[in-house]
Amino acid sequence: MNWQGGLTRLEFSVTVAVIGAIATVFLAKVLEAQELGERAKVEATVRNVQAGLRWAMAEALMRGEEDRVAELPGSNPVRWLERPPAGYLGEFDGVSAAASSGAWYFDRRRAELAYRPRLDRHLAIEDGGGELRWRIAPGKGAGQPALRGGASPVVVTTTPHRWF
């Protein structure tokens, strides 16, 4: 019997097809994991903004400057963070043309913190825009007492969305 070494064309084709299918599934899962990571990073940034808001309120109250709390809604919450989020571009009047995917910026005209997601395959934004937005609004937050003359400011999303 004369055996020839190596794979036949059929065996090679099947091997390539199987490896291609495995690679496709693997890459899809890697992209999904990266998008989950991006969502977690955005949620952590919003939690940091909420903590910064509480810190700014507490500082104003401890100094007896309750009137300063009324100025917090509409202001740029990045000022209260120890350092801006990665990809923060600064303040702009309106939508920033410079904002690429993965960028944060503060829209002074709308008084909103905006983020342009890098990966949005599993992201559905109700208004169909390509940005997630939050603002500091007057309101009574959960577990926060109302202040004299108004309610405690809270972080609210202005772009209802579902991510995963």
PDB file of C-alpha atoms in Angstrom:
ATOM      1  CA  MET A   1       0.000   0.000   0.000  1.00  0.00           C
ATOM      2  CA  ASN A   2       1.353   3.373  -0.967  1.00  0.00           C
ATOM      3  CA  TRP A   3       0.321   6.117   1.543  1.00  0.00           C
ATOM      4  CA  GLN A   4       0.936   9.655   0.622  1.00  0.00           C
ATOM      5  CA  GLY A   5       1.630  12.009   3.575  1.00  0.00           C
ATOM      6  CA  GLY A   6      -0.521  15.061   4.284  1.00  0.00           C
ATOM      7  CA  LEU A   7      -4.171  15.929   3.962  1.00  0.00           C
ATOM      8  CA  THR A   8      -6.392  15.461   0.973  1.00  0.00           C
ATOM      9  CA  ARG A   9      -8.173  18.487  -0.423  1.00  0.00           C
ATOM     10  CA  LEU A  10     -11.423  17.404   1.204  1.00  0.00           C
ATOM     11  CA  GLU A  11      -9.799  16.944   4.611  1.00  0.00           C
ATOM     12  CA  PHE A  12      -8.065  20.297   4.282  1.00  0.00           C
ATOM     13  CA  SER A  13     -11.324  22.041   3.299  1.00  0.00           C
ATOM     14  CA  VAL A  14     -13.190  20.522   6.248  1.00  0.00           C
ATOM     15  CA  THR A  15     -10.386  21.519   8.629  1.00  0.00           C
ATOM     16  CA  VAL A  16     -10.375  25.109   7.338  1.00  0.00           C
ATOM     17  CA  ALA A  17     -14.185  25.306   7.600  1.00  0.00           C
ATOM     18  CA  VAL A  18     -14.177  24.029  11.199  1.00  0.00           C
ATOM     19  CA  ILE A  19     -11.366  26.391  12.227  1.00  0.00           C
ATOM     20  CA  GLY A  20     -13.185  29.285  10.510  1.00  0.00           C
ATOM     21  CA  ALA A  21     -16.437  28.516  12.344  1.00  0.00           C
ATOM     22  CA  ILE A  22     -14.656  28.283  15.692  1.00  0.00           C
ATOM     23  CA  ALA A  23     -12.799  31.560  15.022  1.00  0.00           C
ATOM     24  CA  THR A  24     -16.050  33.326  14.081  1.00  0.00           C
ATOM     25  CA  VAL A  25     -17.782  32.241  17.290  1.00  0.00           C
ATOM     26  CA  PHE A  26     -14.701  33.130  19.337  1.00  0.00           C
ATOM     27  CA  LEU A  27     -14.419  36.623  17.834  1.00  0.00           C
ATOM     28  CA  ALA A  28     -18.139  37.287  18.362  1.00  0.00           C
ATOM     29  CA  LYS A  29     -17.793  36.334  22.030  1.00  0.00           C
ATOM     30  CA  VAL A  30     -14.685  38.509  22.406  1.00  0.00           C
ATOM     31  CA  LEU A  31     -16.557  41.524  20.965  1.00  0.00           C
ATOM     32  CA  GLU A  32     -19.509  40.821  23.265  1.00  0.00           C
ATOM     33  CA  ALA A  33     -17.173  40.664  26.269  1.00  0.00           C
ATOM     34  CA  GLN A  34     -15.556  43.950  25.224  1.00  0.00           C
ATOM     35  CA  GLU A  35     -18.970  45.597  24.926  1.00  0.00           C
ATOM     36  CA  LEU A  36     -19.952  44.285  28.362  1.00  0.00           C
ATOM     37  CA  GLY A  37     -16.724  45.782  29.690  1.00  0.00           C
ATOM     38  CA  GLU A  38     -17.494  49.125  28.076  1.00  0.00           C
ATOM     39  CA  ARG A  39     -20.984  49.118  29.585  1.00  0.00           C
ATOM     40  CA  ALA A  40     -19.511  48.370  33.029  1.00  0.00           C
ATOM     41  CA  LYS A  41     -17.025  51.219  32.611  1.00  0.00           C
ATOM     42  CA  VAL A  42     -19.809  53.662  31.660  1.00  0.00           C
ATOM     43  CA  GLU A  43     -21.950  52.543  34.613  1.00  0.00           C
ATOM     44  CA  ALA A  44     -18.974  52.969  36.960  1.00  0.00           C
ATOM     45  CA  THR A  45     -18.385  56.485  35.631  1.00  0.00           C
ATOM     46  CA  VAL A  46     -22.036  57.411  36.224  1.00  0.00           C
ATOM     47  CA  ARG A  47     -21.791  56.004  39.774  1.00  0.00           C
ATOM     48  CA  ASN A  48     -18.675  58.134  40.299  1.00  0.00           C
ATOM     49  CA  VAL A  49     -20.596  61.182  39.070  1.00  0.00           C
ATOM     50  CA  GLN A  50     -23.381  60.374  41.550  1.00  0.00           C
ATOM     51  CA  ALA A  51     -20.821  60.054  44.343  1.00  0.00           C
ATOM     52  CA  GLY A  52     -19.217  63.335  43.270  1.00  0.00           C
ATOM     53  CA  LEU A  53     -22.618  65.028  43.369  1.00  0.00           C
ATOM     54  CA  ARG A  54     -23.219  63.765  46.905  1.00  0.00           C
ATOM     55  CA  TRP A  55     -19.733  64.959  47.878  1.00  0.00           C
ATOM     56  CA  ALA A  56     -20.364  68.434  46.424  1.00  0.00           C
ATOM     57  CA  MET A  57     -23.704  68.625  48.259  1.00  0.00           C
ATOM     58  CA  ALA A  58     -22.164  67.488  51.540  1.00  0.00           C
ATOM     59  CA  GLU A  59     -19.323  69.970  51.215  1.00  0.00           C
ATOM     60  CA  ALA A  60     -21.760  72.837  50.580  1.00  0.00           C
ATOM     61  CA  LEU A  61     -23.950  71.812  53.521  1.00  0.00           C
ATOM     62  CA  MET A  62     -20.994  71.453  55.899  1.00  0.00           C
ATOM     63  CA  ARG A  63     -19.852  74.955  54.992  1.00  0.00           C
ATOM     64  CA  GLY A  64     -23.349  76.310  55.548  1.00  0.00           C
ATOM     65  CA  GLU A  65     -23.701  77.166  51.854  1.00  0.00           C
ATOM     66  CA  GLU A  66     -27.050  75.508  51.142  1.00  0.00           C
ATOM     67  CA  ASP A  67     -27.682  78.009  48.352  1.00  0.00           C
ATOM     68  CA  ARG A  68     -24.763  76.475  46.427  1.00  0.00           C
ATOM     69  CA  VAL A  69     -26.678  73.176  46.226  1.00  0.00           C
ATOM     70  CA  ALA A  70     -29.307  74.904  44.086  1.00  0.00           C
ATOM     71  CA  GLU A  71     -26.555  75.760  41.578  1.00  0.00           C
ATOM     72  CA  LEU A  72     -25.539  72.128  41.061  1.00  0.00           C
ATOM     73  CA  PRO A  73     -28.280  71.169  38.562  1.00  0.00           C
ATOM     74  CA  GLY A  74     -27.085  71.961  35.066  1.00  0.00           C
ATOM     75  CA  SER A  75     -23.417  72.149  36.029  1.00  0.00           C
ATOM     76  CA  ASN A  76     -20.621  69.963  34.682  1.00  0.00           C
ATOM     77  CA  PRO A  77     -20.334  66.950  37.014  1.00  0.00           C
ATOM     78  CA  VAL A  78     -16.811  66.122  35.829  1.00  0.00           C
ATOM     79  CA  ARG A  79     -15.572  68.983  38.021  1.00  0.00           C
ATOM     80  CA  TRP A  80     -16.435  66.923  41.108  1.00  0.00           C
ATOM     81  CA  LEU A  81     -14.421  63.885  40.053  1.00  0.00           C
ATOM     82  CA  GLU A  82     -10.866  63.315  41.187  1.00  0.00           C
ATOM     83  CA  ARG A  83      -9.915  62.931  37.530  1.00  0.00           C
ATOM     84  CA  PRO A  84     -12.011  63.043  34.364  1.00  0.00           C
ATOM     85  CA  PRO A  85     -13.069  59.757  32.780  1.00  0.00           C
ATOM     86  CA  ALA A  86     -10.773  58.304  30.122  1.00  0.00           C
ATOM     87  CA  GLY A  87     -11.559  59.925  26.801  1.00  0.00           C
ATOM     88  CA  TYR A  88     -12.981  63.143  28.306  1.00  0.00           C
ATOM     89  CA  LEU A  89     -12.634  65.966  25.762  1.00  0.00           C
ATOM     90  CA  GLY A  90     -13.870  68.923  27.808  1.00  0.00           C
ATOM     91  CA  GLU A  91     -16.819  71.313  27.513  1.00  0.00           C
ATOM     92  CA  PHE A  92     -18.453  72.241  24.202  1.00  0.00           C
ATOM     93  CA  ASP A  93     -21.402  74.360  23.099  1.00  0.00           C
ATOM     94  CA  GLY A  94     -23.584  71.703  21.519  1.00  0.00           C
ATOM     95  CA  VAL A  95     -22.668  68.340  20.082  1.00  0.00           C
ATOM     96  CA  SER A  96     -18.935  67.970  19.710  1.00  0.00           C
ATOM     97  CA  ALA A  97     -17.794  67.134  16.199  1.00  0.00           C
ATOM     98  CA  ALA A  98     -14.470  66.125  17.731  1.00  0.00           C
ATOM     99  CA  ALA A  99     -16.076  63.414  19.835  1.00  0.00           C
ATOM    100  CA  SER A 100     -15.166  60.050  18.416  1.00  0.00           C
ATOM    101  CA  SER A 101     -16.352  56.734  19.741  1.00  0.00           C
ATOM    102  CA  GLY A 102     -15.336  56.149  23.345  1.00  0.00           C
ATOM    103  CA  ALA A 103     -15.315  59.896  24.099  1.00  0.00           C
ATOM    104  CA  TRP A 104     -16.985  61.824  26.930  1.00  0.00           C
ATOM    105  CA  TYR A 105     -17.744  65.545  26.810  1.00  0.00           C
ATOM    106  CA  PHE A 106     -19.980  68.092  28.506  1.00  0.00           C
ATOM    107  CA  ASP A 107     -22.554  69.806  26.285  1.00  0.00           C
ATOM    108  CA  ARG A 108     -22.944  73.300  27.807  1.00  0.00           C
ATOM    109  CA  ARG A 109     -25.925  74.160  25.618  1.00  0.00           C
ATOM    110  CA  ARG A 110     -27.978  71.207  26.902  1.00  0.00           C
ATOM    111  CA  ALA A 111     -26.148  71.005  30.267  1.00  0.00           C
ATOM    112  CA  GLU A 112     -25.556  67.285  29.749  1.00  0.00           C
ATOM    113  CA  LEU A 113     -22.665  64.884  30.080  1.00  0.00           C
ATOM    114  CA  ALA A 114     -22.450  62.885  26.840  1.00  0.00           C
ATOM    115  CA  TYR A 115     -20.739  59.618  25.918  1.00  0.00           C
ATOM    116  CA  ARG A 116     -20.309  58.089  22.460  1.00  0.00           C
ATOM    117  CA  PRO A 117     -20.038  54.309  22.792  1.00  0.00           C
ATOM    118  CA  ARG A 118     -17.309  52.438  20.941  1.00  0.00           C
ATOM    119  CA  LEU A 119     -19.266  49.204  20.746  1.00  0.00           C
ATOM    120  CA  ASP A 120     -23.022  49.454  20.371  1.00  0.00           C
ATOM    121  CA  ARG A 121     -24.183  46.198  18.837  1.00  0.00           C
ATOM    122  CA  HIS A 122     -26.319  45.426  21.909  1.00  0.00           C
ATOM    123  CA  LEU A 123     -27.249  49.054  22.644  1.00  0.00           C
ATOM    124  CA  ALA A 124     -30.690  50.437  21.825  1.00  0.00           C
ATOM    125  CA  ILE A 125     -31.133  54.183  22.398  1.00  0.00           C
ATOM    126  CA  GLU A 126     -34.775  55.262  22.276  1.00  0.00           C
ATOM    127  CA  ASP A 127     -34.227  58.508  20.364  1.00  0.00           C
ATOM    128  CA  GLY A 128     -32.033  56.711  17.840  1.00  0.00           C
ATOM    129  CA  GLY A 129     -29.060  58.983  18.503  1.00  0.00           C
ATOM    130  CA  GLY A 130     -25.557  57.686  18.902  1.00  0.00           C
ATOM    131  CA  GLU A 131     -24.890  59.121  22.358  1.00  0.00           C
ATOM    132  CA  LEU A 132     -25.770  58.372  25.944  1.00  0.00           C
ATOM    133  CA  ARG A 133     -26.509  61.494  28.005  1.00  0.00           C
ATOM    134  CA  TRP A 134     -26.976  62.422  31.669  1.00  0.00           C
ATOM    135  CA  ARG A 135     -27.726  65.649  33.485  1.00  0.00           C
ATOM    136  CA  ILE A 136     -27.817  66.894  37.044  1.00  0.00           C
ATOM    137  CA  ALA A 137     -31.456  67.713  37.707  1.00  0.00           C
ATOM    138  CA  PRO A 138     -33.351  69.038  40.699  1.00  0.00           C
ATOM    139  CA  GLY A 139     -35.289  66.277  42.364  1.00  0.00           C
ATOM    140  CA  LYS A 140     -35.555  64.168  45.446  1.00  0.00           C
ATOM    141  CA  GLY A 141     -33.121  61.288  45.189  1.00  0.00           C
ATOM    142  CA  ALA A 142     -33.648  57.973  46.894  1.00  0.00           C
ATOM    143  CA  GLY A 143     -32.613  58.216  50.519  1.00  0.00           C
ATOM    144  CA  GLN A 144     -31.704  61.884  50.257  1.00  0.00           C
ATOM    145  CA  PRO A 145     -33.586  64.449  52.301  1.00  0.00           C
ATOM    146  CA  ALA A 146     -35.109  67.405  50.539  1.00  0.00           C
ATOM    147  CA  LEU A 147     -33.214  70.610  51.156  1.00  0.00           C
ATOM    148  CA  ARG A 148     -34.811  73.809  52.320  1.00  0.00           C
ATOM    149  CA  GLY A 149     -36.402  75.509  49.329  1.00  0.00           C
ATOM    150  CA  GLY A 150     -36.172  72.486  47.038  1.00  0.00           C
ATOM    151  CA  ALA A 151     -35.177  68.912  46.565  1.00  0.00           C
ATOM    152  CA  SER A 152     -31.729  67.364  46.407  1.00  0.00           C
ATOM    153  CA  PRO A 153     -30.207  67.276  42.908  1.00  0.00           C
ATOM    154  CA  VAL A 154     -29.871  63.867  41.242  1.00  0.00           C
ATOM    155  CA  VAL A 155     -28.151  62.362  38.201  1.00  0.00           C
ATOM    156  CA  VAL A 156     -30.713  61.409  35.551  1.00  0.00           C
ATOM    157  CA  THR A 157     -30.336  59.872  32.125  1.00  0.00           C
ATOM    158  CA  THR A 158     -31.807  61.945  29.322  1.00  0.00           C
ATOM    159  CA  THR A 159     -31.460  59.223  26.708  1.00  0.00           C
ATOM    160  CA  PRO A 160     -33.465  56.179  27.755  1.00  0.00           C
ATOM    161  CA  HIS A 161     -31.617  53.130  26.532  1.00  0.00           C
ATOM    162  CA  ARG A 162     -31.188  49.394  26.917  1.00  0.00           C
ATOM    163  CA  TRP A 163     -27.704  47.918  26.777  1.00  0.00           C
ATOM    164  CA  PHE A 164     -27.901  44.111  26.622  1.00  0.00           C
TER     165      PHE A 164
END
